[in-house]
Coordinates of C-alpha atoms in Angstrom, one line a residue:
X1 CA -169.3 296.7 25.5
X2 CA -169.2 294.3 28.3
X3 CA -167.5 290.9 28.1
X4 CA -166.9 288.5 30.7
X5 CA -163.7 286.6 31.0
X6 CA -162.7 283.8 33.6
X7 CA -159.4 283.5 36.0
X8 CA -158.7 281.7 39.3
X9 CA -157.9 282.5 42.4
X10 CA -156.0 279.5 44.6
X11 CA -157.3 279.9 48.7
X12 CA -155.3 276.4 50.5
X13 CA -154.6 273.8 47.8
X14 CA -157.8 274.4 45.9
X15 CA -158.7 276.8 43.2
X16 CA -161.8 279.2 43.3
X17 CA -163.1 280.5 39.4
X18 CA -163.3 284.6 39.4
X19 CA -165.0 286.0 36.6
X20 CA -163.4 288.8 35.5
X21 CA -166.0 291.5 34.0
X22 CA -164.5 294.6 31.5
X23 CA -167.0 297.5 30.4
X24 CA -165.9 299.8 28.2
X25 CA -167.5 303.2 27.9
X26 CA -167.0 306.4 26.3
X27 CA -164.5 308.2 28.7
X28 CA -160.4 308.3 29.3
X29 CA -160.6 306.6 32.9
X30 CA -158.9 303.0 33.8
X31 CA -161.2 301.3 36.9
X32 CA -160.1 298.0 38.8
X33 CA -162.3 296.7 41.7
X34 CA -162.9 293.5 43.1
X35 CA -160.2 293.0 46.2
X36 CA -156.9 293.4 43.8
X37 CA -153.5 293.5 45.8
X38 CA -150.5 295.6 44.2
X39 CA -149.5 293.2 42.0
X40 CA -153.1 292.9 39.9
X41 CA -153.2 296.7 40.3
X42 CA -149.7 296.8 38.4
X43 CA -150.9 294.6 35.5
X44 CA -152.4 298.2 34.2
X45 CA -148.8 298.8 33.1
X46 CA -147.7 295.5 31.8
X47 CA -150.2 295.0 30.0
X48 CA -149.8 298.5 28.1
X49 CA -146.4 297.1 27.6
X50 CA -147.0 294.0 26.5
X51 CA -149.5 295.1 23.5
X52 CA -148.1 298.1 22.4
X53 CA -144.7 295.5 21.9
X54 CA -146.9 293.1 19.4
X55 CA -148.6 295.2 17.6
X56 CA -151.7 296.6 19.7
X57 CA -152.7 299.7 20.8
X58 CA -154.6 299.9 24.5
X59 CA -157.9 301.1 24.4
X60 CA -158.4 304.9 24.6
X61 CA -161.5 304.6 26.3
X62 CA -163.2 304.0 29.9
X63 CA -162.6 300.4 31.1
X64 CA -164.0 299.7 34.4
X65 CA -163.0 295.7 35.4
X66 CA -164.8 294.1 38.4
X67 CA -163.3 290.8 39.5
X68 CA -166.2 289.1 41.3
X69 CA -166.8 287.6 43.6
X70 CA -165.4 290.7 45.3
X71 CA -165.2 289.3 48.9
X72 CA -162.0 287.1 47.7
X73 CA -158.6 288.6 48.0
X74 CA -157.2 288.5 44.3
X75 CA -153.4 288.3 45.0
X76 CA -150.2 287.8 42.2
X77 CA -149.4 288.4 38.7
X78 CA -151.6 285.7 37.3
X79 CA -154.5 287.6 36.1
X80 CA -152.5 289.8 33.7
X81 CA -153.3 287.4 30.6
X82 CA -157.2 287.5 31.4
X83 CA -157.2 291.2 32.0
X84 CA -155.4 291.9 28.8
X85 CA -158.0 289.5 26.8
X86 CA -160.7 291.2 28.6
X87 CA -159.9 294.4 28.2
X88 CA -159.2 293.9 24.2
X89 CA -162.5 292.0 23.8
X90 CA -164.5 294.7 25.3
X91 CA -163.7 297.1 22.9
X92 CA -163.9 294.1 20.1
X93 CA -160.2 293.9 19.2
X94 CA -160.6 290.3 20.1
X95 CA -163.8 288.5 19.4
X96 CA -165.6 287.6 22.4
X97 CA -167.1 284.4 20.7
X98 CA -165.2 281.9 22.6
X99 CA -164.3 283.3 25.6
X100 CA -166.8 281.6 27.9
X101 CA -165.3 277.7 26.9
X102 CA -161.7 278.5 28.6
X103 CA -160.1 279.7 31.5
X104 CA -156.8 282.4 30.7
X105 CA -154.4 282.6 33.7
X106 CA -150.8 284.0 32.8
X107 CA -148.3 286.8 33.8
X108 CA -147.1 289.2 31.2
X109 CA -143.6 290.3 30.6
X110 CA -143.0 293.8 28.7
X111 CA -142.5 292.4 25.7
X112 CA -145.8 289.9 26.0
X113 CA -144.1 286.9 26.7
X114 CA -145.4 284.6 29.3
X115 CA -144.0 283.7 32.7
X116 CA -145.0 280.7 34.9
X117 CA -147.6 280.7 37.4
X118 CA -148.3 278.7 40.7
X119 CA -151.5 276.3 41.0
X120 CA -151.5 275.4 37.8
X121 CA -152.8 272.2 38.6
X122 CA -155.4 273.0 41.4
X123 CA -157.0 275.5 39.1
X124 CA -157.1 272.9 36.2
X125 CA -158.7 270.6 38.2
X126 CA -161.3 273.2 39.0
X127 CA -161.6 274.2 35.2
X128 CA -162.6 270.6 34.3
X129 CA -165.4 270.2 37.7
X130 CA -166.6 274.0 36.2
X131 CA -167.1 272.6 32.7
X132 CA -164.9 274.6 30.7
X133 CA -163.4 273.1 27.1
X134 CA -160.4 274.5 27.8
X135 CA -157.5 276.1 29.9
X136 CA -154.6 278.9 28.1
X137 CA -151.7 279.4 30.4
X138 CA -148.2 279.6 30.4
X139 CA -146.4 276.8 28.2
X140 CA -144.0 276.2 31.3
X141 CA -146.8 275.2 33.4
X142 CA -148.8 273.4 30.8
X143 CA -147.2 269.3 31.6
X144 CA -148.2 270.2 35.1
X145 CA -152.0 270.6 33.9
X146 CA -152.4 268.7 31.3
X147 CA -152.4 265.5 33.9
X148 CA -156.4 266.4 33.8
X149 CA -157.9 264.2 31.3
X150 CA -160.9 265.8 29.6
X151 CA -159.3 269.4 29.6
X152 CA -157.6 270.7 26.5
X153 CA -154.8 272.2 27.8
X154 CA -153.2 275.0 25.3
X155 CA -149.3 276.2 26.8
X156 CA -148.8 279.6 25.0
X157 CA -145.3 281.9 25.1
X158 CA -146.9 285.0 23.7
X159 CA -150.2 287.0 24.3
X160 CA -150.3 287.5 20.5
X161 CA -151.0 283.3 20.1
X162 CA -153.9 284.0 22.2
X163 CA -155.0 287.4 20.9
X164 CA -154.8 285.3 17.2
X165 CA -156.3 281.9 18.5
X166 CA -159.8 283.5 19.9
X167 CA -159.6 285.8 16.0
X168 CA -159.8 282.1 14.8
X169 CA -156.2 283.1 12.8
X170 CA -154.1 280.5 14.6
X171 CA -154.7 277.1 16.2
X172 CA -152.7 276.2 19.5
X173 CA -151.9 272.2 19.7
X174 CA -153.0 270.8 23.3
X175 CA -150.9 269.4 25.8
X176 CA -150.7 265.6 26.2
X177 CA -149.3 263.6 28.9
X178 CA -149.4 260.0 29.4
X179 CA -150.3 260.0 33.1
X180 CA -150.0 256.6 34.2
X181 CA -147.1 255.7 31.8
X182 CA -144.9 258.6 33.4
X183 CA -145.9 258.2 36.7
X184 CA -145.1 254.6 37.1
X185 CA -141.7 254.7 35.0
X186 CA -140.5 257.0 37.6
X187 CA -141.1 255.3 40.8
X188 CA -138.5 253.3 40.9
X189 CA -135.5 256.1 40.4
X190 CA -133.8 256.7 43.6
X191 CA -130.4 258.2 44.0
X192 CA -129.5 256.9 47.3
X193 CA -129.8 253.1 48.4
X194 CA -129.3 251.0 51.5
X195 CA -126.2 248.7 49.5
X196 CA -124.3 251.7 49.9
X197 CA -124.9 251.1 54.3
X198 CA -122.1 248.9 56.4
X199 CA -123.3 247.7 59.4
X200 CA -125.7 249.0 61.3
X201 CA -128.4 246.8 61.0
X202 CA -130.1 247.5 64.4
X203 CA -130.7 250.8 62.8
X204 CA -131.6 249.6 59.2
X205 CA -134.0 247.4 60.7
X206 CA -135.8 250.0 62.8
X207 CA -136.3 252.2 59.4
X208 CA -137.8 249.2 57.6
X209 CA -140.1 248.9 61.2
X210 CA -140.7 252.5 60.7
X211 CA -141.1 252.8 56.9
X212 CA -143.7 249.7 57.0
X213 CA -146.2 251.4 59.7
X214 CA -145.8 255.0 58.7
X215 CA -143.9 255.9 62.2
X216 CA -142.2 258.5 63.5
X217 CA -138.7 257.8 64.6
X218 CA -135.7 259.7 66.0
X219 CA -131.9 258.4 65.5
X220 CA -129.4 259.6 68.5
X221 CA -126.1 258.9 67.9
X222 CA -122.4 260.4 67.7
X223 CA -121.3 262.6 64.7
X224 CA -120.3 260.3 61.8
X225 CA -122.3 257.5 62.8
X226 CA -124.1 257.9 59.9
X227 CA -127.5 259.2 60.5
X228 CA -128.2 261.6 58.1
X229 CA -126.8 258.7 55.5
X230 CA -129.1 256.8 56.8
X231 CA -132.7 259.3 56.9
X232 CA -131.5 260.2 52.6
X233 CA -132.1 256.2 52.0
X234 CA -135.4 256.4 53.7
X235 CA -137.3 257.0 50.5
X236 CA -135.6 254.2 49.2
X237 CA -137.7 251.8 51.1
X238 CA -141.2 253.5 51.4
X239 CA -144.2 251.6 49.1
X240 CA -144.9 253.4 45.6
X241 CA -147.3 256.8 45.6
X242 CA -150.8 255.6 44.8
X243 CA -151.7 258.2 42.1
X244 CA -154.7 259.6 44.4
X245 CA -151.8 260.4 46.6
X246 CA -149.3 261.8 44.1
X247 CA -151.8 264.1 43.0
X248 CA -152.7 265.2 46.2
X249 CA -148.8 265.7 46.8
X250 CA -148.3 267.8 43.2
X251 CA -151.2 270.4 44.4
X252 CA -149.3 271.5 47.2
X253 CA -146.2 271.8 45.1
X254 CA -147.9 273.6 42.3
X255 CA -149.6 275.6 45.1
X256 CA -146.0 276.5 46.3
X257 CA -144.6 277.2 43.5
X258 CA -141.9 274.1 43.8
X259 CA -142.4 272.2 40.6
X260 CA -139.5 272.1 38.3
X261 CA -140.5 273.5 34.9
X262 CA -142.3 270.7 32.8
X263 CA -143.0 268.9 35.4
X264 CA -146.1 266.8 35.8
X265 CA -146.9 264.5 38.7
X266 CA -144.9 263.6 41.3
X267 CA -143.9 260.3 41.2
X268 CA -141.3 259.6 44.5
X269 CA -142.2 260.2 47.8
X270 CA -141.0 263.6 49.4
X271 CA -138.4 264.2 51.4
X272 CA -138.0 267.6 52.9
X273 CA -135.0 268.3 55.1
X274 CA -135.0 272.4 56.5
X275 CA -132.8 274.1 58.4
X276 CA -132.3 274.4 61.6
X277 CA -133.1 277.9 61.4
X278 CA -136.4 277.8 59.7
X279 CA -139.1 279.7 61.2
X280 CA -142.9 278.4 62.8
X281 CA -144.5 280.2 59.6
X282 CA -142.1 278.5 57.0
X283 CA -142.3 275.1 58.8
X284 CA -146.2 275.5 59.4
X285 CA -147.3 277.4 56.4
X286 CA -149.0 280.5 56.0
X287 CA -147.8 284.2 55.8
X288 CA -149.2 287.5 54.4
X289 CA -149.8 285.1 50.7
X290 CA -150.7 282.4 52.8
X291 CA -148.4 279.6 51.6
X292 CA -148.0 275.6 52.3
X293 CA -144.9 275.3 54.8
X294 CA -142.5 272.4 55.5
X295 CA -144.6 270.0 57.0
X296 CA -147.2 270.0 54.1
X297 CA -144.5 269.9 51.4
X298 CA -143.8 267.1 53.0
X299 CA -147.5 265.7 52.7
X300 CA -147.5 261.7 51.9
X301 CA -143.4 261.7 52.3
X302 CA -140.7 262.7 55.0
X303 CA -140.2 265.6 57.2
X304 CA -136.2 265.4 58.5
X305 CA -135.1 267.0 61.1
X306 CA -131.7 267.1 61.2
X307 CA -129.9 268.2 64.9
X308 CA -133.0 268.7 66.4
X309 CA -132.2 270.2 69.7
X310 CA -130.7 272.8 67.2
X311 CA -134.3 273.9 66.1
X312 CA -135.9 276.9 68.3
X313 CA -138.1 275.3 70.9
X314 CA -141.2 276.7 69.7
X315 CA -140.7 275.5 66.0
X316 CA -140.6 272.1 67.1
X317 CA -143.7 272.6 69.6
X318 CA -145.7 273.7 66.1
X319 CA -145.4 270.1 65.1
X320 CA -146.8 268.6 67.7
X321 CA -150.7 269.1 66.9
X322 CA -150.1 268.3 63.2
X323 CA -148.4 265.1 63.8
X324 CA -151.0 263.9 65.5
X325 CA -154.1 265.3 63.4
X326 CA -152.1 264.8 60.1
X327 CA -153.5 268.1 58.7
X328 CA -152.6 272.1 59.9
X329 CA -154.9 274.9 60.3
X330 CA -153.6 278.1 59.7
X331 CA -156.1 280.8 61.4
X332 CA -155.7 284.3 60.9
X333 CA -157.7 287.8 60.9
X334 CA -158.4 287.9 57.4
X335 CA -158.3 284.2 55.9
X336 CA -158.5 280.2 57.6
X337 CA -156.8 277.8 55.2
X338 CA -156.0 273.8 56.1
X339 CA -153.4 272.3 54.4
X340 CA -153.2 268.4 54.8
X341 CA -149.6 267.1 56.0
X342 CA -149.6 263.3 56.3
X343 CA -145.9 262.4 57.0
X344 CA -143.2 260.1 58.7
X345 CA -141.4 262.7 61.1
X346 CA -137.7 261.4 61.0
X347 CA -135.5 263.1 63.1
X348 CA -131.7 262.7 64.0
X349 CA -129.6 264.2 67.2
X350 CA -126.5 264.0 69.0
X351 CA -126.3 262.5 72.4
X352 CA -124.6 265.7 74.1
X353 CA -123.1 268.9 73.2
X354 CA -119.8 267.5 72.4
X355 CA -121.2 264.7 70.6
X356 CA -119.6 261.7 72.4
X357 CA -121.9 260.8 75.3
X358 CA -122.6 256.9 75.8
X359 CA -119.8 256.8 73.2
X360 CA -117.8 253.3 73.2
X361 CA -114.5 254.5 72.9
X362 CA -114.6 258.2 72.9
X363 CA -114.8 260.5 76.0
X364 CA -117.7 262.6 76.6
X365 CA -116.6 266.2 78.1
X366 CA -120.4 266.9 79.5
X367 CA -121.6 267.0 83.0
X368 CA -124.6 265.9 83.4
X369 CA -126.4 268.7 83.7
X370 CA -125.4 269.7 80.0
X371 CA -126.1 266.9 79.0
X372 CA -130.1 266.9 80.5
X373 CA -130.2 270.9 79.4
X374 CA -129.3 269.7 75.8
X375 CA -132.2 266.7 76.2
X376 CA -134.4 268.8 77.7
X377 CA -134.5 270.9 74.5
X378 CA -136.7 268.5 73.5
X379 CA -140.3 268.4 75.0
X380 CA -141.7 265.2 76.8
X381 CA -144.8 265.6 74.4
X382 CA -142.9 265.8 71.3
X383 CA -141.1 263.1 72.4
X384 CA -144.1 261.2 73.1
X385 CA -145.3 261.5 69.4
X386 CA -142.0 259.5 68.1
X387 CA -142.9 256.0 68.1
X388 CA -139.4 254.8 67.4
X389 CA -135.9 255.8 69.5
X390 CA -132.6 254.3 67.9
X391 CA -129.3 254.7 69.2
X392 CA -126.7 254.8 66.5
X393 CA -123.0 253.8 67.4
X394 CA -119.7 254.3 65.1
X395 CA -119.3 251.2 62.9
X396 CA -116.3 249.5 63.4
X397 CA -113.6 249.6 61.2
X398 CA -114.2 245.8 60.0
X399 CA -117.6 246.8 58.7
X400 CA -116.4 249.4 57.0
X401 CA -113.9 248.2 55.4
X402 CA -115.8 245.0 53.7
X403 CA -116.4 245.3 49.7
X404 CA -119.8 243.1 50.1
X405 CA -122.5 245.7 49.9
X406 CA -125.3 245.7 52.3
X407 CA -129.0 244.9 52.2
X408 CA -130.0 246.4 48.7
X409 CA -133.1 249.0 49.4
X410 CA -135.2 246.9 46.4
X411 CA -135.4 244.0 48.9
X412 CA -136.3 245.4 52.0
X413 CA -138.7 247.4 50.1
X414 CA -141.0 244.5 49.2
X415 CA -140.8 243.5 52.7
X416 CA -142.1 246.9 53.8
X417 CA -144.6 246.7 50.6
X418 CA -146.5 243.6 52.1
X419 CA -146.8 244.7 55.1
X420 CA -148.5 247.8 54.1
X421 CA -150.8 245.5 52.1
X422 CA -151.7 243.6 55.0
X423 CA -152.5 246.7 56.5
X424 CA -154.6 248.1 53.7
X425 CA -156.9 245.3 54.2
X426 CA -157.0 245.8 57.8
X427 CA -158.1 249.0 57.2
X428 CA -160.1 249.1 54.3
X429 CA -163.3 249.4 56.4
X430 CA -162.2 252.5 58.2
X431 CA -161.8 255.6 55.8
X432 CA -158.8 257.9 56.2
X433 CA -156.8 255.4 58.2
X434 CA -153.7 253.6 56.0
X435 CA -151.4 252.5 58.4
X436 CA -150.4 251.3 61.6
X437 CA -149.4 254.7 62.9
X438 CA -152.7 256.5 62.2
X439 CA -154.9 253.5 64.7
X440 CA -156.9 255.2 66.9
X441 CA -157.7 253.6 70.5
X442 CA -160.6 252.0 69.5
X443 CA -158.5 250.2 66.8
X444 CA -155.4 249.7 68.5
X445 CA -157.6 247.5 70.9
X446 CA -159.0 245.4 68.3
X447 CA -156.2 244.8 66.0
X448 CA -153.0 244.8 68.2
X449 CA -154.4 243.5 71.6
X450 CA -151.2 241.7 73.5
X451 CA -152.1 238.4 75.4
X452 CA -151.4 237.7 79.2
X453 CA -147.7 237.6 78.7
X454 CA -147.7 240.2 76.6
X455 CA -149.3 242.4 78.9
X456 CA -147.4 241.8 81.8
X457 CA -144.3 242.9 79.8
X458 CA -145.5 246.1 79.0
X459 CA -146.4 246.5 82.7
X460 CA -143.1 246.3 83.6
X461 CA -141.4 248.0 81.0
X462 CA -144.1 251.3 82.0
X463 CA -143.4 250.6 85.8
X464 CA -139.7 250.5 84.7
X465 CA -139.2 253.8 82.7
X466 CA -142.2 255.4 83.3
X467 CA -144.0 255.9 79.9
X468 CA -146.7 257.9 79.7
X469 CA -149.8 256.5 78.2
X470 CA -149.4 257.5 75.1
X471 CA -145.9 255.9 74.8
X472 CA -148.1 252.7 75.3
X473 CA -149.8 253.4 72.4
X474 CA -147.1 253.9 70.7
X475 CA -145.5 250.6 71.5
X476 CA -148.7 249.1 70.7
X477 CA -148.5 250.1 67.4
X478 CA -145.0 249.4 66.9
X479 CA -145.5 245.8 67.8
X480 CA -148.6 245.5 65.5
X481 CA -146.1 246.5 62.7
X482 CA -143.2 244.2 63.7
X483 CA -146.3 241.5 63.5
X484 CA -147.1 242.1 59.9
X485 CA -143.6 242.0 59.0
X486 CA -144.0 238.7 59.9
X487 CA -147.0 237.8 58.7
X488 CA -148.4 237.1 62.4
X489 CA -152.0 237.9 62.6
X490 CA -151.3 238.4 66.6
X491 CA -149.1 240.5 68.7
X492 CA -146.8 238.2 70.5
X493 CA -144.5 239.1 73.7
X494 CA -141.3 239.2 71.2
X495 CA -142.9 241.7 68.6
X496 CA -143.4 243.9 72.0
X497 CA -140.0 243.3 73.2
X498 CA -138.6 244.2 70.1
X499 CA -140.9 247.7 69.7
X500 CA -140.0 248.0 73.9
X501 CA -136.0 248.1 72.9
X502 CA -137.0 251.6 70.5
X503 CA -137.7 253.7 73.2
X504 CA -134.5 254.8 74.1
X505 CA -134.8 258.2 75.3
X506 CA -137.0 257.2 77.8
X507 CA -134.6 254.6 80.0
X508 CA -132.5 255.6 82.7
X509 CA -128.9 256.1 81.5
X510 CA -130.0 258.6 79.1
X511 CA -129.2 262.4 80.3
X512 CA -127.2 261.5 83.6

């Protein structure tokens, strides 16, 4: 008898449906086409397991299973569930009645119990644009799915609740999630805040420029200064996920496989902060199971690199296309996948080797050749690409010591929140453009245009330290976003000064 039974397969961050067909004929012999890796191939013996454990004998008969379409690579331990339902409804231990209205994704343990899967909510999404009533999968993944409205999402822990839900012998309950209620009750919980910050309110000020126009910024400073404090508070300050956005952000989670269990959406902005050490394939994505790397984990949130000349040299050169295009490409022989990473690049440094170079009141032991070498680590283009430079010096002990907290992050927040809003508007006419850091030419010419003393500012300040047209741009933008802070509809000389004074890197006493 031949029954057809329906999976998923997830290529980038969306889902593709395979329809999984069983025949079973007289015979002894066990057949599996259809592009399966190792792991599908292996389900042969879980699956044995897993029935003969609740109750179920496996078919003593020829089973040939085609997963079409055949030209797709069928990769994990997913398609165990769908196999074992397809292979029992072939030979009409299971009635086949039903099985067209759902989709069955799961992995089988020996003893039939169910173990989470990754995608979940990709492939739901797909399962509801397909039509289907409903979607079975594992009960630790079901939250994460069931933030589809008109799916009926059924989270199972045993293969026998499925074998006896499709017998009609047992009803499974759906999943239910209050989207909106759970997604905006936790936007507002943030474990680190700017209260907690003495001093340094140069620096504070130059995250709120950079969280209000989505910009790139680097922190240089001595260790201790506080810079990593600092880039943790970020979050802090960044407007609310729109819920188009926090989905987006949750499919390349799910996709990774980084949601904790019961999870649904994600409701905070992310803030990713790898090693040193990580490789160009973990911080771009990709890989034999091509997965999402760092930079698209980091999607509609924060990519921190911490030490940066400390990262290999071409890691860091891997970023530079996708901080410009806001979206990665990974091409290989067998499979071309995109993977959207819209981010603020945050990065923090020291000065020097030894740490203490342009330090008030410590020494630096550098010559000035170590001190270029260890700048140099960094590329001009890269550099280029980070709209804002801050130097970061030790607070004094008179800061420190006050009990008065600082600026609390709730405040300069809403700041940062109507600014965005201005720029919303700005922008409303121009799809796929949000904020000031994502103008292109065209734009930056119409909305952040300096006047005549304006200009001749930034003529001197290029002739001066040499910036590279792009570093124009850059200030441009800046300057447009110190504007809206303001509320000033145009770009005037001190909103240039002030975005002129965060290009550190580039003036003469850096480096010797």
């Amino acid at each position: 008898m031949l029954v057809k039974v329906y999976g998923a397969a997830v290529q980038g961050i969306d889902a593709t449906i395979v329809t999984i067909e069983v025949n079973s004929s007289r015979g002894i012999k066990f057949f599996l086409v259809g592009l399966p890796d190792s792991a599908v191939k292996e389900s042969h013996e879980r699956i044995i397991s897993a029935l003969q454990v609740n109750g179920y004998k496996f078919p003593t008969c020829q089973i040939v299973v085609n997963m079409a379409p055949a030209d797709i690579r069928k990769e994990g331990s997913a398609y165990d569930l769908p196999l074992a339902i397809g292979i029992l409804a072939s030979t009409q231990i299971v009635s086949s009645e039903k099985l067209s209205k759902y989709l069955i994704i799961g992995e089988l343990s020996l003893d039939g119990s169910l173990q989470p899967i990754k995608g979940a909510l990709p492939i739901a999404i797909r399962a509801r644009e397909q039509g289907f009533e409903g979607f079975i999968l594992p009960k630790q993944n079901a939250r994460e799915a069931a933030v589809v409205n008109n799916l009926k999402v059924y989270g199972v822990e045993n293969i026998k609740e499925v074998i006896e839900f499709f017998n009609n012998e047992r009803e499974l309950i759906p999943t239910h999630v209050n989207t909106r209620e759970e997604f905006y009750s936790q936007q507002i919980n943030f474990p680190f805040d700017f209260a907690d910050v003495k001093g340094q309110e140069n620096v504070k000020r130059a995250l709120e420029v950079a969280a209000a126009g989505g910009h790139n910024l680097i922190m240089i400073g001595a260790p201790g200064s506080g810079k990593s404090m600092m880039a943790k508070r970020l979050p802090s300050i960044l407007p609310p996920l729109s819920l188009a956005e926090s989905l987006e952000t949750t499919k390349i989670h799910s996709v990774a496989g980084k949601l904790e269990k019961n999870d649904s959406l994600i409701a905070i902005r992310p803030f990713r902060s790898p090693h040193h050490t990580i490789s160009q394939v973990a911080m771009c994505g990709g890989g034999s199971n091509p997965q999402p790397g760092e930079i698209s984990l980091a999607h509609n949130g924060i990519l921190y690199a911490d030490e940066l000349p400390e990262f290999s040299k071409s890691t860091l050169e891997v970023l530079r296309q996708p901080l410009e295009d806001r979206k990665i490409t990974i091409s290989r022989s067998k499979y071309t996948i995109e993977y959207p990473c819209s981010l603020m690049f945050i990065a923090s440094m020291n000065p020097c080797p030894c740490g203490y170079y342009n330090h008030p009141t410590k020494p630096c032991v550098c010559n000035p050749g170590q001190v270029q070498r260890y700048l140099n680590r960094i590329s001009g283009p890269l550099l280029d690409r980070i709209d804002i430079q801050v130097e970061i010096v030790p607070v004094p002990f008179e800061k420190m010591a006050e009990s008065a907290p600082g600026e609390s992050s709730a405040s300069i927040r809403e700041r940062v929140i109507r600014a965005r809003k201005i720029q919303e508007k700005r922008f409303a006419n121009h799809p796929g453009i949000h904020c000031n850091a994502q103008m292109e030419n065209r734009l930056l010419h119409q909305y952040a245009e300096p006047d005549a003393q304006g200009l001749e500012l930034l003529r001197n300040a290029m002739n001066r330290l040499n910036l590279s047209a792009r570093a124009y741009d850059r200030i441009l933008k800046v300057a447009r976003t110190i504007a809206d802070l303001e509320n000033s509809e145009k770009v005037l000389p001190h909103h240039l000064a002030e975005a002129i004074s965060y290009r550190n890197l580039d003036r003469e006493n850096w480096g010797g």
